[in-house]
C-alpha positions as a Markdown table, in Angstrom:
| # | Residue | x | y | z |
|---|---|---|---|---|
| 1 | Met | 5.3 | -33.1 | -35.9 |
| 2 | Ser | 3.7 | -29.5 | -36.2 |
| 3 | His | 0.9 | -28.7 | -38.8 |
| 4 | Ala | 3.4 | -26.7 | -40.6 |
| 5 | Gly | 5.1 | -29.3 | -43.0 |
| 6 | Asn | 7.9 | -30.2 | -40.8 |
| 7 | Gln | 9.7 | -33.5 | -41.0 |
| 8 | Arg | 10.7 | -36.3 | -39.0 |
| 9 | Trp | 13.5 | -38.9 | -39.1 |
| 10 | Leu | 12.4 | -42.4 | -37.7 |
| 11 | Asn | 14.0 | -45.6 | -36.4 |
| 12 | Ile | 11.2 | -48.0 | -37.6 |
| 13 | Gly | 10.6 | -51.7 | -36.3 |
| 14 | Asn | 12.4 | -54.6 | -38.2 |
| 15 | Leu | 13.5 | -52.2 | -41.1 |
| 16 | Gly | 16.9 | -51.8 | -39.5 |
| 17 | Arg | 17.2 | -48.3 | -40.8 |
| 18 | Val | 15.4 | -45.1 | -40.9 |
| 19 | Val | 12.5 | -43.7 | -42.5 |
| 20 | His | 11.4 | -40.3 | -43.1 |
| 21 | Leu | 7.9 | -38.9 | -42.4 |
| 22 | Thr | 6.5 | -35.7 | -43.9 |
| 23 | Trp | 3.3 | -33.6 | -43.9 |
| 24 | Arg | 2.6 | -32.2 | -47.3 |
| 25 | Asn | -0.4 | -29.8 | -48.4 |
| 26 | Gly | 0.1 | -31.1 | -51.8 |
| 27 | Leu | 1.6 | -33.9 | -54.3 |
| 28 | Asp | 3.3 | -33.5 | -57.4 |
| 29 | Glu | 2.4 | -35.8 | -60.3 |
| 30 | Thr | 5.2 | -38.1 | -59.5 |
| 31 | Glu | 4.2 | -38.2 | -55.9 |
| 32 | Thr | 0.6 | -39.1 | -56.8 |
| 33 | Ala | 1.5 | -41.8 | -59.5 |
| 34 | Glu | 3.8 | -43.3 | -56.4 |
| 35 | Val | 0.5 | -43.2 | -54.0 |
| 36 | Phe | -1.4 | -44.9 | -56.9 |
| 37 | Asp | 1.0 | -47.7 | -56.8 |
| 38 | Leu | 1.3 | -48.2 | -53.3 |
| 39 | Leu | -2.7 | -48.3 | -53.1 |
| 40 | Ala | -2.9 | -50.8 | -55.8 |
| 41 | Ala | -0.7 | -52.9 | -54.1 |
| 42 | Ala | -2.4 | -52.8 | -50.9 |
| 43 | Glu | -5.5 | -53.7 | -52.4 |
| 44 | Arg | -3.9 | -56.6 | -54.2 |
| 45 | Ala | -2.5 | -57.9 | -51.0 |
| 46 | Asp | -5.9 | -57.2 | -49.0 |
| 47 | Gly | -8.6 | -58.0 | -51.5 |
| 48 | Val | -10.0 | -54.7 | -50.6 |
| 49 | Ala | -9.1 | -51.0 | -51.7 |
| 50 | Pro | -7.8 | -49.1 | -48.8 |
| 51 | Val | -9.1 | -46.0 | -49.6 |
| 52 | Gly | -12.5 | -44.7 | -50.9 |
| 53 | Glu | -13.7 | -43.2 | -53.9 |
| 54 | His | -13.4 | -39.6 | -52.4 |
| 55 | Val | -9.7 | -40.0 | -52.1 |
| 56 | Ile | -9.0 | -41.3 | -55.5 |
| 57 | Leu | -11.1 | -38.4 | -56.8 |
| 58 | Arg | -9.1 | -35.9 | -54.7 |
| 59 | Leu | -5.9 | -37.3 | -56.0 |
| 60 | Arg | -6.7 | -37.2 | -59.6 |
| 61 | Ser | -7.8 | -33.7 | -59.4 |
| 62 | His | -5.0 | -32.7 | -57.0 |
| 63 | Arg | -2.8 | -29.7 | -58.3 |
| 64 | Gly | -0.9 | -29.1 | -55.0 |
| 65 | Val | 2.9 | -28.4 | -54.3 |
| 66 | Ser | 5.9 | -30.5 | -54.5 |
| 67 | Glu | 7.8 | -28.7 | -51.6 |
| 68 | Gln | 7.1 | -28.3 | -47.8 |
| 69 | Ile | 5.9 | -24.6 | -47.3 |
| 70 | Glu | 7.0 | -22.8 | -44.3 |
| 71 | Pro | 5.0 | -21.3 | -42.8 |
| 72 | Val | 1.9 | -23.2 | -44.6 |
| 73 | Gln | -0.7 | -20.7 | -46.1 |
| 74 | Ala | -3.8 | -23.1 | -46.9 |
| 75 | Asp | -4.4 | -26.8 | -47.6 |
| 76 | Val | -5.0 | -27.4 | -51.1 |
| 77 | Ala | -8.6 | -28.7 | -52.0 |
| 78 | Gly | -9.5 | -29.6 | -48.6 |
| 79 | Ser | -6.6 | -32.6 | -48.8 |
| 80 | Glu | -3.4 | -33.0 | -46.6 |
| 81 | His | -1.2 | -35.7 | -47.1 |
| 82 | Phe | 1.2 | -37.9 | -44.5 |
| 83 | Val | 4.3 | -39.5 | -46.6 |
| 84 | Ile | 6.5 | -42.1 | -45.0 |
| 85 | Arg | 9.7 | -43.0 | -47.1 |
| 86 | Ala | 12.3 | -45.8 | -46.4 |
| 87 | Asp | 15.9 | -44.4 | -46.5 |
| 88 | Gly | 16.1 | -45.5 | -50.1 |
| 89 | Gly | 13.2 | -43.3 | -51.4 |
| 90 | Glu | 10.4 | -45.9 | -51.5 |
| 91 | Leu | 7.2 | -44.9 | -50.5 |
| 92 | Ala | 6.3 | -47.4 | -47.5 |
| 93 | Gly | 3.3 | -45.3 | -46.0 |
| 94 | Tyr | 0.6 | -42.9 | -47.0 |
| 95 | Ala | -2.7 | -41.1 | -45.3 |
| 96 | His | -4.7 | -38.9 | -46.8 |
| 97 | Val | -6.5 | -36.3 | -44.4 |
| 98 | Asp | -9.8 | -34.6 | -45.5 |
| 99 | Thr | -9.9 | -31.2 | -44.0 |
| 100 | Glu | -13.0 | -29.7 | -45.6 |
| 101 | Gly | -15.2 | -29.6 | -42.8 |
| 102 | Glu | -12.4 | -28.2 | -39.9 |
| 103 | Ser | -13.7 | -24.9 | -40.4 |
| 104 | Arg | -17.0 | -26.0 | -39.4 |
| 105 | Gly | -15.8 | -27.6 | -36.2 |
| 106 | Glu | -16.2 | -30.9 | -38.2 |
| 107 | Pro | -13.9 | -33.7 | -37.3 |
| 108 | Leu | -10.8 | -34.5 | -39.6 |
| 109 | Val | -11.3 | -37.7 | -41.8 |
| 110 | Ala | -8.0 | -40.0 | -42.7 |
| 111 | Glu | -7.6 | -42.9 | -44.5 |
| 112 | Leu | -4.3 | -44.8 | -44.9 |
| 113 | Ala | -2.6 | -47.5 | -46.4 |
| 114 | Val | 0.8 | -49.2 | -45.6 |
| 115 | His | 2.8 | -50.7 | -48.4 |
| 116 | Pro | 2.8 | -54.5 | -48.0 |
| 117 | Arg | 6.6 | -54.8 | -48.5 |
| 118 | Phe | 6.9 | -52.6 | -45.6 |
| 119 | Arg | 4.3 | -54.0 | -43.3 |
| 120 | Glu | 4.7 | -55.2 | -39.7 |
| 121 | Asn | 7.3 | -52.4 | -39.1 |
| 122 | Gly | 5.4 | -49.8 | -37.0 |
| 123 | Ile | 4.7 | -47.5 | -40.2 |
| 124 | Gly | 0.7 | -47.8 | -39.6 |
| 125 | Thr | 1.6 | -46.7 | -35.9 |
| 126 | Gln | 3.5 | -43.9 | -37.0 |
| 127 | Leu | 0.7 | -42.7 | -39.5 |
| 128 | Val | -1.8 | -42.9 | -36.8 |
| 129 | Ala | 0.2 | -40.8 | -34.4 |
| 130 | Ala | 0.8 | -38.0 | -36.7 |
| 131 | Leu | -2.7 | -38.1 | -37.5 |
| 132 | Leu | -3.4 | -37.8 | -33.7 |
| 133 | Glu | -1.0 | -35.0 | -33.4 |
| 134 | Arg | -2.4 | -33.1 | -36.5 |
| 135 | Ala | -5.7 | -33.3 | -34.9 |
| 136 | Glu | -4.3 | -32.3 | -31.3 |
| 137 | Ile | -5.6 | -35.4 | -29.6 |
| 138 | Pro | -3.3 | -36.7 | -26.9 |
| 139 | Val | -1.7 | -40.2 | -28.1 |
| 140 | Glu | -2.8 | -41.9 | -24.9 |
| 141 | Pro | -6.6 | -42.3 | -24.8 |
| 142 | Asp | -8.4 | -39.7 | -23.0 |
| 143 | Asp | -12.1 | -39.2 | -21.5 |
| 144 | Glu | -13.5 | -37.2 | -24.5 |
| 145 | Gly | -17.0 | -39.2 | -24.5 |
| 146 | Asp | -18.0 | -39.1 | -28.2 |
| 147 | Ser | -16.9 | -35.4 | -29.4 |
| 148 | Tyr | -14.4 | -36.8 | -31.9 |
| 149 | Arg | -12.1 | -34.7 | -33.5 |
| 150 | Leu | -10.6 | -37.4 | -35.7 |
| 151 | Arg | -12.0 | -40.1 | -37.8 |
| 152 | Ile | -10.3 | -42.8 | -39.6 |
| 153 | Trp | -11.8 | -45.2 | -42.4 |
| 154 | Ser | -11.0 | -49.0 | -42.0 |
| 155 | His | -11.9 | -50.6 | -45.3 |
| 156 | Gly | -12.8 | -54.4 | -44.7 |
| 157 | Leu | -12.4 | -53.7 | -41.0 |
| 158 | Leu | -8.9 | -55.8 | -41.5 |
| 159 | Ala | -7.3 | -57.5 | -38.5 |
| 160 | Ala | -4.2 | -55.4 | -38.5 |
| 161 | Ala | -6.1 | -52.2 | -38.8 |
| 162 | Val | -8.6 | -53.2 | -35.8 |
| 163 | Arg | -5.6 | -54.3 | -33.9 |
| 164 | Leu | -4.3 | -50.8 | -34.5 |
| 165 | Ala | -7.4 | -49.0 | -33.6 |
| 166 | Asp | -7.5 | -50.7 | -30.4 |
| 167 | Arg | -4.0 | -49.7 | -29.4 |
| 168 | Phe | -5.2 | -46.0 | -29.8 |
| 169 | Gly | -8.3 | -46.4 | -28.1 |
| 170 | Phe | -10.4 | -45.5 | -31.4 |
| 171 | Thr | -14.3 | -46.4 | -31.2 |
| 172 | Arg | -16.4 | -47.5 | -34.1 |
| 173 | Val | -18.6 | -44.6 | -34.7 |
| 174 | Arg | -20.0 | -45.3 | -38.2 |
| 175 | Glu | -20.4 | -48.7 | -40.4 |
| 176 | Leu | -20.9 | -49.3 | -44.0 |
| 177 | Trp | -21.9 | -52.4 | -45.2 |
| 178 | Arg | -21.0 | -53.7 | -48.9 |
| 179 | Met | -23.9 | -56.1 | -49.9 |
| 180 | Gly | -24.1 | -58.1 | -53.0 |
| 181 | Arg | -25.9 | -60.7 | -55.0 |
| 182 | Glu | -25.6 | -62.8 | -58.4 |
| 183 | Leu | -27.1 | -61.5 | -61.4 |
| 184 | Ser | -26.5 | -64.4 | -64.0 |
| 185 | Gly | -29.7 | -66.3 | -64.5 |
| 186 | Ala | -31.2 | -64.2 | -62.0 |
| 187 | Glu | -35.1 | -63.5 | -61.8 |
| 188 | Leu | -35.8 | -60.0 | -61.5 |
| 189 | Asp | -39.3 | -58.7 | -61.1 |
| 190 | Glu | -40.7 | -56.0 | -63.9 |
| 191 | Pro | -40.3 | -52.6 | -62.3 |
| 192 | Val | -43.9 | -51.3 | -61.4 |
| 193 | Leu | -43.9 | -47.3 | -61.7 |
| 194 | Pro | -46.2 | -45.2 | -60.2 |
| 195 | Glu | -48.9 | -43.5 | -62.8 |
| 196 | Gly | -47.3 | -41.1 | -64.9 |
| 197 | Val | -43.8 | -41.7 | -64.5 |
| 198 | Ala | -41.3 | -43.1 | -67.0 |
| 199 | Ile | -37.6 | -44.0 | -66.9 |
| 200 | Arg | -35.1 | -42.5 | -69.3 |
| 201 | Gly | -31.5 | -42.1 | -69.5 |
| 202 | Phe | -29.2 | -39.3 | -68.3 |
| 203 | Arg | -28.6 | -36.5 | -70.9 |
| 204 | Val | -25.0 | -35.0 | -70.2 |
| 205 | Gly | -25.1 | -31.1 | -70.1 |
| 206 | Glu | -28.9 | -31.1 | -69.6 |
| 207 | Asp | -29.6 | -32.7 | -66.2 |
| 208 | Glu | -27.1 | -31.9 | -64.1 |
| 209 | Pro | -28.9 | -29.1 | -62.1 |
| 210 | Glu | -32.0 | -31.3 | -61.5 |
| 211 | Leu | -29.8 | -34.3 | -60.7 |
| 212 | Val | -28.2 | -32.4 | -57.8 |
| 213 | Arg | -31.3 | -30.8 | -56.7 |
| 214 | Val | -32.9 | -34.2 | -56.3 |
| 215 | Asn | -29.6 | -35.7 | -54.8 |
| 216 | His | -29.5 | -33.0 | -51.9 |
| 217 | Leu | -33.0 | -33.5 | -51.3 |
| 218 | Ala | -32.7 | -37.3 | -51.2 |
| 219 | Phe | -29.4 | -37.3 | -49.2 |
| 220 | Ser | -29.8 | -34.3 | -46.8 |
| 221 | Trp | -28.5 | -36.4 | -44.1 |
| 222 | His | -25.3 | -38.1 | -45.7 |
| 223 | Pro | -22.1 | -36.8 | -44.9 |
| 224 | Glu | -20.5 | -37.3 | -48.0 |
| 225 | Gln | -23.3 | -37.8 | -50.9 |
| 226 | Gly | -25.7 | -35.2 | -49.8 |
| 227 | Gly | -23.3 | -32.4 | -50.5 |
| 228 | Met | -22.3 | -33.3 | -54.3 |
| 229 | Thr | -22.3 | -30.2 | -56.3 |
| 230 | Glu | -22.5 | -30.0 | -60.2 |
| 231 | Ala | -18.8 | -29.5 | -60.7 |
| 232 | Glu | -18.3 | -32.9 | -58.7 |
| 233 | Leu | -20.8 | -34.3 | -60.9 |
| 234 | Arg | -19.3 | -33.4 | -63.9 |
| 235 | Glu | -16.0 | -34.4 | -62.7 |
| 236 | Lys | -17.3 | -38.3 | -62.4 |
| 237 | Glu | -18.6 | -37.6 | -66.1 |
| 238 | Gly | -15.2 | -37.8 | -67.3 |
| 239 | Leu | -14.3 | -40.9 | -65.4 |
| 240 | Asp | -13.5 | -44.2 | -67.2 |
| 241 | Trp | -16.5 | -45.9 | -65.8 |
| 242 | Phe | -19.2 | -43.2 | -66.5 |
| 243 | Asp | -22.0 | -44.0 | -69.0 |
| 244 | Pro | -25.3 | -42.4 | -69.3 |
| 245 | Ala | -27.0 | -45.3 | -70.8 |
| 246 | Gly | -26.6 | -46.7 | -67.2 |
| 247 | Phe | -27.6 | -43.5 | -65.3 |
| 248 | Leu | -31.7 | -44.0 | -65.2 |
| 249 | Leu | -33.9 | -40.9 | -64.5 |
| 250 | Ala | -37.3 | -41.3 | -63.3 |
| 251 | Val | -39.5 | -38.3 | -64.7 |
| 252 | Asp | -43.1 | -37.3 | -64.5 |
| 253 | Asp | -45.0 | -36.2 | -67.5 |
| 254 | Ala | -43.6 | -33.0 | -67.6 |
| 255 | Asp | -39.9 | -34.5 | -67.8 |
| 256 | Arg | -39.4 | -33.3 | -63.7 |
| 257 | Leu | -37.1 | -35.5 | -61.9 |
| 258 | Leu | -38.5 | -37.8 | -59.6 |
| 259 | Gly | -35.5 | -40.1 | -58.6 |
| 260 | Phe | -32.5 | -41.8 | -60.2 |
| 261 | His | -30.5 | -44.9 | -60.3 |
| 262 | Trp | -27.1 | -44.3 | -61.1 |
| 263 | Thr | -25.3 | -47.9 | -61.8 |
| 264 | Lys | -21.4 | -48.3 | -62.3 |
| 265 | Ile | -19.7 | -51.3 | -63.9 |
| 266 | His | -16.2 | -52.2 | -62.2 |
| 267 | Pro | -13.3 | -53.1 | -64.5 |
| 268 | Asp | -14.0 | -57.0 | -63.5 |
| 269 | Gly | -17.3 | -56.9 | -64.9 |
| 270 | Ser | -19.3 | -56.6 | -61.3 |
| 271 | Gly | -21.9 | -54.1 | -61.4 |
| 272 | Glu | -22.7 | -51.7 | -58.6 |
| 273 | Val | -25.9 | -49.7 | -57.5 |
| 274 | Tyr | -23.7 | -46.8 | -57.3 |
| 275 | Val | -26.5 | -44.5 | -55.8 |
| 276 | Val | -30.2 | -44.5 | -55.6 |
| 277 | Gly | -31.9 | -41.3 | -54.7 |
| 278 | Val | -35.5 | -40.3 | -54.5 |
| 279 | Asp | -37.5 | -36.8 | -53.9 |
| 280 | Pro | -38.9 | -37.2 | -50.6 |
| 281 | Asn | -42.3 | -36.1 | -51.7 |
| 282 | Thr | -42.3 | -39.5 | -53.8 |
| 283 | Gln | -41.4 | -41.6 | -50.8 |
| 284 | Gly | -44.3 | -44.4 | -50.4 |
| 285 | Ser | -45.0 | -44.9 | -54.3 |
| 286 | Gly | -42.8 | -47.5 | -54.6 |
| 287 | Leu | -40.5 | -45.5 | -56.9 |
| 288 | Gly | -37.0 | -46.3 | -55.2 |
| 289 | Arg | -37.8 | -50.2 | -55.5 |
| 290 | Ala | -38.8 | -49.6 | -59.0 |
| 291 | Leu | -35.5 | -47.8 | -59.9 |
| 292 | Thr | -33.5 | -50.4 | -58.0 |
| 293 | Leu | -35.1 | -53.2 | -60.2 |
| 294 | Ala | -34.7 | -51.5 | -63.5 |
| 295 | Gly | -30.9 | -50.5 | -62.9 |
| 296 | Leu | -30.6 | -54.5 | -61.7 |
| 297 | Arg | -32.1 | -55.5 | -64.9 |
| 298 | Tyr | -29.9 | -53.0 | -66.9 |
| 299 | Leu | -26.7 | -54.5 | -65.3 |
| 300 | Arg | -27.9 | -58.0 | -65.9 |
| 301 | Glu | -28.8 | -57.2 | -69.8 |
| 302 | Val | -25.1 | -55.8 | -70.2 |
| 303 | Gly | -24.1 | -58.8 | -68.8 |
| 304 | Cys | -22.8 | -58.2 | -65.4 |
| 305 | Pro | -22.6 | -61.5 | -63.6 |
| 306 | Arg | -23.0 | -59.8 | -60.0 |
| 307 | Val | -24.0 | -56.4 | -58.6 |
| 308 | Leu | -22.8 | -54.8 | -55.3 |
| 309 | Leu | -23.9 | -51.9 | -53.1 |
| 310 | Tyr | -22.6 | -49.8 | -50.2 |
| 311 | Val | -25.4 | -49.0 | -47.5 |
| 312 | Glu | -25.2 | -47.4 | -44.0 |
| 313 | Ala | -25.7 | -50.3 | -41.8 |
| 314 | Asp | -27.9 | -48.1 | -39.4 |
| 315 | Asn | -30.4 | -47.5 | -42.2 |
| 316 | Gly | -32.5 | -50.1 | -41.4 |
| 317 | Pro | -35.4 | -49.7 | -44.1 |
| 318 | Ala | -32.8 | -49.7 | -46.7 |
| 319 | Val | -31.1 | -52.7 | -45.5 |
| 320 | Ser | -34.8 | -54.6 | -45.4 |
| 321 | Val | -35.3 | -53.5 | -49.0 |
| 322 | Tyr | -32.1 | -54.5 | -50.3 |
| 323 | Arg | -32.2 | -57.9 | -48.4 |
| 324 | Arg | -35.6 | -58.5 | -49.9 |
| 325 | Leu | -34.2 | -58.0 | -53.3 |
| 326 | Gly | -31.8 | -60.8 | -52.7 |
| 327 | Phe | -28.6 | -58.8 | -51.5 |
| 328 | Glu | -26.4 | -60.2 | -48.7 |
| 329 | Arg | -23.8 | -58.7 | -46.4 |
| 330 | Trp | -20.4 | -59.1 | -48.0 |
| 331 | Asp | -18.0 | -56.9 | -45.7 |
| 332 | Val | -18.0 | -53.8 | -43.8 |
| 333 | Asp | -15.9 | -50.5 | -43.9 |
| 334 | Ala | -16.1 | -48.8 | -40.6 |
| 335 | Gln | -15.2 | -45.2 | -39.4 |
| 336 | Leu | -13.2 | -45.2 | -36.1 |
| 337 | Gly | -13.1 | -41.9 | -34.0 |
| 338 | Arg | -11.1 | -40.7 | -31.4 |
């Protein structure tokens, strides 16, 4: 399949019929709704979401095309899509490709899902093969060392995903741990703030520039979080779960932002340590721990029975802090590279 939006008919596994694989540089509203339905079905079956929040936000804001374009002029908002349909038209498989860093020589980053009704029929195999072709990587593993041109997220490291990655010679290049702890009835220390520092809530329409500034300083090393823009922050302010009362800012006596703890409450009532960031100039002051405790106490006060967070597995200092706060590893998301 070429990058130019061509289409391919495939005989797939035990389905006994032909499926249709297409590349898209955009989805219309109907297709986007179908993708959300597929992702929800996969999450119900697996107990873990098949794609990350980044993809969900892209899909919600996507305003692409509904037909293949020949030749392709450009991708839309850094997203491309592979769609597999059964011959009856049902959406059987989907892959999202983040191409935002491609022009800078960064790898393509993909996430994919197969509808539970169509599994064990080679659809995941066809999606991965199409992704490799898009990244101009031979399907058979070669000796490219660690110069990865394609990375695929495996959320929860499910057995089927591991088998698929092994089949195509992918290497685990990054791990994101999901850690959690119970909050109901928990004893949580009182936050000890540095002298002259106070915690207040986020003010929508006022605090965005300073929040983005400190976030960039705190996460300059992070491949996703560090690049957050004011526009992306405002987009998240429009999400159902956003609540400025749970967005805690640490400020000095001149109201200059030093750090923040952005909490999140999930539909099942679980809380999340969504982002904790501090200005590097404050490191060593205990501000990060104080902000974390303040957020945990807030989540407990609003009735969250448990709390979770995501942390890079190789961020030893952060993992140690969270373990001292009672968090344990629940599961793992991995980025697999070719």
